[in-house]
GROMACS .gro file of C-alpha atoms in nm:
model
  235
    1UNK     CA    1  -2.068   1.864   0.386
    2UNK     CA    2  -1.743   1.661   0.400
    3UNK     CA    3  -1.562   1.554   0.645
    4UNK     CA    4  -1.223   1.456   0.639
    5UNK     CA    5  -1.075   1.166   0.903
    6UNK     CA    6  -0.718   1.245   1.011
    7UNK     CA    7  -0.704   0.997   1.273
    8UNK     CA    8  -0.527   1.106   1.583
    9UNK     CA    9  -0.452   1.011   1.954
   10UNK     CA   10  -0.650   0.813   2.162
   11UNK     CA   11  -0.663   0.708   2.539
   12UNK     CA   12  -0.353   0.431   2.566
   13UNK     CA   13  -0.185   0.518   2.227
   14UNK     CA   14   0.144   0.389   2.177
   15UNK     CA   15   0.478   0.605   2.258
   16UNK     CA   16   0.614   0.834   1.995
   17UNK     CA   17   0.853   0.628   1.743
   18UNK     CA   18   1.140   0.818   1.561
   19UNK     CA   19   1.045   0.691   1.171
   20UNK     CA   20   0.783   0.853   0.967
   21UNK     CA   21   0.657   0.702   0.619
   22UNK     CA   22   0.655   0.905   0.360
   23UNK     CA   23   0.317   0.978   0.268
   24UNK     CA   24   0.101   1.013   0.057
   25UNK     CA   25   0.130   0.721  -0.145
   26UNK     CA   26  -0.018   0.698  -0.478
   27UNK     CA   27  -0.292   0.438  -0.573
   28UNK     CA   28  -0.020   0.244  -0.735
   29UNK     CA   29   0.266   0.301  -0.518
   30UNK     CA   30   0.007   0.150  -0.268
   31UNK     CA   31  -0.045  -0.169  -0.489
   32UNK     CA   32   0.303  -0.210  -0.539
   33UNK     CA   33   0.386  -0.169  -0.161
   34UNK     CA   34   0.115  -0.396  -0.047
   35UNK     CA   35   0.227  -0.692  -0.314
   36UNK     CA   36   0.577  -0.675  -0.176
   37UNK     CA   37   0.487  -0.733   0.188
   38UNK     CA   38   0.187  -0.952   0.120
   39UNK     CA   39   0.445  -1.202  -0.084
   40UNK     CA   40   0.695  -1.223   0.159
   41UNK     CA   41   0.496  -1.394   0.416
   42UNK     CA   42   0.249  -1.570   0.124
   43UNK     CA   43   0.556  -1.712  -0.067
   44UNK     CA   44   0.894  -1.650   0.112
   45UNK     CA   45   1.077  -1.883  -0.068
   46UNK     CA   46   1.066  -1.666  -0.386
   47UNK     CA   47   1.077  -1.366  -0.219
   48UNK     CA   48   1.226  -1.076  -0.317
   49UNK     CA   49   1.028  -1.075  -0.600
   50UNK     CA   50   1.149  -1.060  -0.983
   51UNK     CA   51   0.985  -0.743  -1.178
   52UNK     CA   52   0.735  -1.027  -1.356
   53UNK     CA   53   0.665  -1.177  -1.040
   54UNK     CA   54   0.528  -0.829  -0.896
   55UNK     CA   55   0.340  -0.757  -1.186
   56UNK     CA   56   0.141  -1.050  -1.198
   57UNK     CA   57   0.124  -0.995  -0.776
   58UNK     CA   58  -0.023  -0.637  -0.855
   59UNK     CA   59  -0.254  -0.739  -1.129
   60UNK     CA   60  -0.427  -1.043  -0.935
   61UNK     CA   61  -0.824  -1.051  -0.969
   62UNK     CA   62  -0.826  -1.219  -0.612
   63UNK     CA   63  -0.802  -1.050  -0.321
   64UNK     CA   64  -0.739  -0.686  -0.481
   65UNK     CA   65  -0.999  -0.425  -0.503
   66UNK     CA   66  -1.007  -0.227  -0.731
   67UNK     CA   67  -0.874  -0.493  -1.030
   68UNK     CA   68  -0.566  -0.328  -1.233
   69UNK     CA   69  -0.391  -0.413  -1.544
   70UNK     CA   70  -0.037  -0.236  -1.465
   71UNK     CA   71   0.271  -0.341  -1.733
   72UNK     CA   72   0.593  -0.349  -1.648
   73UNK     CA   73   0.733  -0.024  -1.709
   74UNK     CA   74   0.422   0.135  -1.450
   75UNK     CA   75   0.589  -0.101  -1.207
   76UNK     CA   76   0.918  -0.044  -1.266
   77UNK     CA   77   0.828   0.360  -1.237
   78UNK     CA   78   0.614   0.294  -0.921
   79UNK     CA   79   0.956   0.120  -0.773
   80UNK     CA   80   1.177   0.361  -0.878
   81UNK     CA   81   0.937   0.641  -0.650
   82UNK     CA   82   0.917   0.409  -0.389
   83UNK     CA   83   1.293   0.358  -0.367
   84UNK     CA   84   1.372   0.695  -0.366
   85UNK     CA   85   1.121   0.716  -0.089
   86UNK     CA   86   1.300   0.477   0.118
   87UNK     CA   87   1.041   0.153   0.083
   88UNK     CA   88   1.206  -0.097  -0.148
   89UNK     CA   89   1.518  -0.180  -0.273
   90UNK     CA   90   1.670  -0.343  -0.573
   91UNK     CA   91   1.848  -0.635  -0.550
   92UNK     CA   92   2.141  -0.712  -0.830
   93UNK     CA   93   2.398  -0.933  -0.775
   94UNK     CA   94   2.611  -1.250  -0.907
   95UNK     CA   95   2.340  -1.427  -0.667
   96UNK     CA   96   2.065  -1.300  -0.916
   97UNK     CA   97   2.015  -1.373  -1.276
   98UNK     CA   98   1.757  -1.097  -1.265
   99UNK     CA   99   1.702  -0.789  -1.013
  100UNK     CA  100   1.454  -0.851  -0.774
  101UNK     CA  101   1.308  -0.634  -0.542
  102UNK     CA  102   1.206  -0.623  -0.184
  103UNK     CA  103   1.020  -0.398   0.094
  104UNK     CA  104   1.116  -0.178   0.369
  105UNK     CA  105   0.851  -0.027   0.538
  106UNK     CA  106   0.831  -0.314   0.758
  107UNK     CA  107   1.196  -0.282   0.883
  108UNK     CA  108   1.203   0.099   0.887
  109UNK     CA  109   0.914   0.119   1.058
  110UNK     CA  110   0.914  -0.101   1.345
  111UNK     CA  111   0.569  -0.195   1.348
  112UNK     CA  112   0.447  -0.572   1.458
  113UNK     CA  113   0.324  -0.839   1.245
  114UNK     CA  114   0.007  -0.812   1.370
  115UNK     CA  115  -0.015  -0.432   1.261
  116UNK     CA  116   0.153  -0.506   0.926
  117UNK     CA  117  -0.080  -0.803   0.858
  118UNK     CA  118  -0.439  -0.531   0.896
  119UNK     CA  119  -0.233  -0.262   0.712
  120UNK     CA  120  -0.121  -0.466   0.412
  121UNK     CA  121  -0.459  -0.568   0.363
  122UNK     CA  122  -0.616  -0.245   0.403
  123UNK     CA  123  -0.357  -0.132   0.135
  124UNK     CA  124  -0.489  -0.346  -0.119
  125UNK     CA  125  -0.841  -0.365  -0.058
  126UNK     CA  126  -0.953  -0.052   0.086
  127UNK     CA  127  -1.152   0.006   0.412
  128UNK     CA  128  -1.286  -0.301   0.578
  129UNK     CA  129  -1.478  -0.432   0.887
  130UNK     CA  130  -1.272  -0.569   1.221
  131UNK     CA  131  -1.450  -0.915   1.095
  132UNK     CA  132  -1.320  -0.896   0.740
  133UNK     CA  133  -0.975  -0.744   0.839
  134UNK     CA  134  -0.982  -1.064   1.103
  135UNK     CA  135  -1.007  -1.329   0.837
  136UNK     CA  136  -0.838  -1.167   0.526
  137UNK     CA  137  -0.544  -1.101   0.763
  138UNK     CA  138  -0.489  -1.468   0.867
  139UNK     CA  139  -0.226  -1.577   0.663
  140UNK     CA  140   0.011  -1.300   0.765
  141UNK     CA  141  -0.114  -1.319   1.103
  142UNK     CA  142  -0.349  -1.568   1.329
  143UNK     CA  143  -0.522  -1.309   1.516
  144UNK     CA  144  -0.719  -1.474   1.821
  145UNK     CA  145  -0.985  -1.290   1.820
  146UNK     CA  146  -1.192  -1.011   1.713
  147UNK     CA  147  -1.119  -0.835   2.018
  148UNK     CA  148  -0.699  -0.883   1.914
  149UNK     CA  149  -0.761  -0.684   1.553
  150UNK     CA  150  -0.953  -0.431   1.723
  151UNK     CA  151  -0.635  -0.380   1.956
  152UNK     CA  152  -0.414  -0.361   1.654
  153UNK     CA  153  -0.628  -0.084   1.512
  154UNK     CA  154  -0.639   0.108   1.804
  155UNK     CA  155  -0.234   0.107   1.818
  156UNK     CA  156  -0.220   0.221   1.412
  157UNK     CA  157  -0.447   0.478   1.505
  158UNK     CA  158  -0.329   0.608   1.815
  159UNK     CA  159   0.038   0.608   1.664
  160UNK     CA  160   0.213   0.895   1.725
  161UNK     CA  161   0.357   1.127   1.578
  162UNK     CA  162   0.180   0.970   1.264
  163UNK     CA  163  -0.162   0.833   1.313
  164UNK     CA  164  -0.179   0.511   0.983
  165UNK     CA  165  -0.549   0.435   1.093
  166UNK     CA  166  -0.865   0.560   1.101
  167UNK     CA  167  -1.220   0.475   1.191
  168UNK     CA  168  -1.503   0.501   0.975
  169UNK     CA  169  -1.826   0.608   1.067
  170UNK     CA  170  -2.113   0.317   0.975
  171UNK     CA  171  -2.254   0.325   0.627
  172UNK     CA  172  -2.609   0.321   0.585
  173UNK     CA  173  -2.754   0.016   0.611
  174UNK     CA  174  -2.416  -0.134   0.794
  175UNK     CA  175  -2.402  -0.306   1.108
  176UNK     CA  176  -2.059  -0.251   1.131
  177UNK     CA  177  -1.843   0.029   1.105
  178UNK     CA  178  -1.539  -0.032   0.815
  179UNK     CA  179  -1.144   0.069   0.941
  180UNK     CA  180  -0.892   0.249   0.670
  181UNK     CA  181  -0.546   0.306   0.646
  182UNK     CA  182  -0.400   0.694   0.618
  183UNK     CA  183  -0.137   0.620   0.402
  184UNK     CA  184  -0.271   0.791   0.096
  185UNK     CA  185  -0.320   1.106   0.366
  186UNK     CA  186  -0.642   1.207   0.550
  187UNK     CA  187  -0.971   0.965   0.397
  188UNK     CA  188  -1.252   1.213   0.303
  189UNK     CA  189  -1.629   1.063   0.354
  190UNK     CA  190  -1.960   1.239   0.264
  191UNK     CA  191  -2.123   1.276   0.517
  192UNK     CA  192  -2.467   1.275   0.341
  193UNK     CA  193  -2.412   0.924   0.212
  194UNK     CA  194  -2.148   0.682   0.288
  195UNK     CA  195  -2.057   0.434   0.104
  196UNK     CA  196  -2.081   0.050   0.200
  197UNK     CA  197  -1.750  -0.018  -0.035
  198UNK     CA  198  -1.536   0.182  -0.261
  199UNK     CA  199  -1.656   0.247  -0.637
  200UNK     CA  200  -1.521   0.003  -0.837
  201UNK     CA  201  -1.521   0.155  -1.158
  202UNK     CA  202  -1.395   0.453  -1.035
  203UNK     CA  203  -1.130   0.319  -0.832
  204UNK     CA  204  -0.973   0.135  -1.116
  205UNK     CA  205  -1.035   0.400  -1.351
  206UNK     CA  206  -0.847   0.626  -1.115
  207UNK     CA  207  -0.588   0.347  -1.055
  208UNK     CA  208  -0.510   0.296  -1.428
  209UNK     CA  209  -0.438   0.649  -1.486
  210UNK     CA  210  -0.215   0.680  -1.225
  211UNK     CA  211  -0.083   0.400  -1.340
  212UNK     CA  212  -0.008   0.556  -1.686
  213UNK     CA  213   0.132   0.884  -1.559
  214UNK     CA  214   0.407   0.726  -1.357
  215UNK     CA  215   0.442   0.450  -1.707
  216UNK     CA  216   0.459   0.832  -1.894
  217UNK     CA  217   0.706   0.929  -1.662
  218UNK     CA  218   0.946   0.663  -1.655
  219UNK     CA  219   0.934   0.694  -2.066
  220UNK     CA  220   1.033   1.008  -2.070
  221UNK     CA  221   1.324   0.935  -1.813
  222UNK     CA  222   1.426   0.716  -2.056
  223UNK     CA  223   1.357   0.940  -2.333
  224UNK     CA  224   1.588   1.199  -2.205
  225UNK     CA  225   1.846   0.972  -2.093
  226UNK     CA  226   1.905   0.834  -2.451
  227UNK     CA  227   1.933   1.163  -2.596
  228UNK     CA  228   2.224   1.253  -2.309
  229UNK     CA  229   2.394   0.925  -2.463
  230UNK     CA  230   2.316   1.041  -2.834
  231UNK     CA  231   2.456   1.413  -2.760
  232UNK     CA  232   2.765   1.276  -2.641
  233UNK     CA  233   2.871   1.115  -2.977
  234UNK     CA  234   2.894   1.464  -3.088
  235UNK     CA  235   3.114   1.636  -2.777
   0.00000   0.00000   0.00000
């Protein structure tokens, strides 16, 4: 049997707010998303972020699980979704020898540092303990104490109308039970056997072909639009 973890209200959960994020994100639209914000607090003075910049961001074997190997026309697809969905922008200019690129959610959505700092690193390393969300979130925020992140959580997941947090129940074998995000829409566990961590092999594999659809995608964009130009010669 499966059950599937929507997250919803709870006792104390914070007033309605007026902006919804578009979910679901994708795998990569999550990796790209999660780069952005984690780089403007981790190195502000080259933030926004040039296209090669994010790349190397998304592809970092430190602090992302799964690992990916994206190229820059995946992330130039993944930001062209995620600016039509309202979460980055491009930034061109006489100020800018290059576009660079920036995120949104953060301003859109109103949410604190503190609940930006768990959620950023929920986005790029999947579901995680309060202890582990405590010191993985530190350089975004300083949280005090375990007690603080557990606070934070509680807000994401008593959000209303739209609930970004959910509890996990304890895997076997865990002393602790592991919090996820719900921006990739409701998180389904097995019941029968939960497990510790995400697969990593499957989680990149899944990652990497995502990856290569929206890199398909943005080729064939490209694709078509040349053929528009080439058709016009002939008008």
């Amino acid at each position: 049997m499966r059950t599937v973890f929507f997250g919803g209200p709870q006792e104390g959960a914070t007033p309605p707010v007026d902006y919804l994020i578009p979910t679901p994100l994708s795998a990569a639209e999550l990796r790209v998303l999660g780069c952005l914000i984690e780089k403007s607090f981790f190195t502000p003075d080259i933030y926004p972020l040039t296209l090669n910049s994010l790349v190397t961001a998304c592809n970092q074997k430190t602090s992302r699980e799964p690992v990916v190997s994206y190229d820059d026309l995946t992330v130039e697809a993944v930001l062209a979704t995620l600016q039509g969905r309202g979460l980055t922008a491009k930034i061109t200019g006489a100020d800018h020898r290059v576009p660079k690129f920036k995120e949104l959610l953060m301003e859109k959505s109103g949410l604190k540092v503190s609940e930006i700092a768990v959620l950023c690193v929920m986005m790029l390393r999947g579901p995680q303990t309060v202890n582990e969300l405590k010191d993985r979130a530190n350089r975004i925020h300083a949280f005090a104490s375990q007690a603080e992140v557990e606070e934070t959580l509680d807000r994401l997941i008593g959000r209303e109308p739209q609930p970004l947090a959910v509890r996990l129940p304890r895997a076997p074998g865990q002393k602790e039970a592991r919090y996820m995000h719900l921006l990739a829409g409701p998180v389904e566990v097995e019941e029968a056997a939960i497990a510790p961590a995400p697969a990593p092999a499957r989680e990149d594999r899944l990652g990497r072909l995502e990856a290569e659809v929206a890199g398909l995608k943005e080729q064939l964009r490209r694709i078509e639009e040349e053929w528009k130009e080439f058709r016009k010669q002939f008008e």
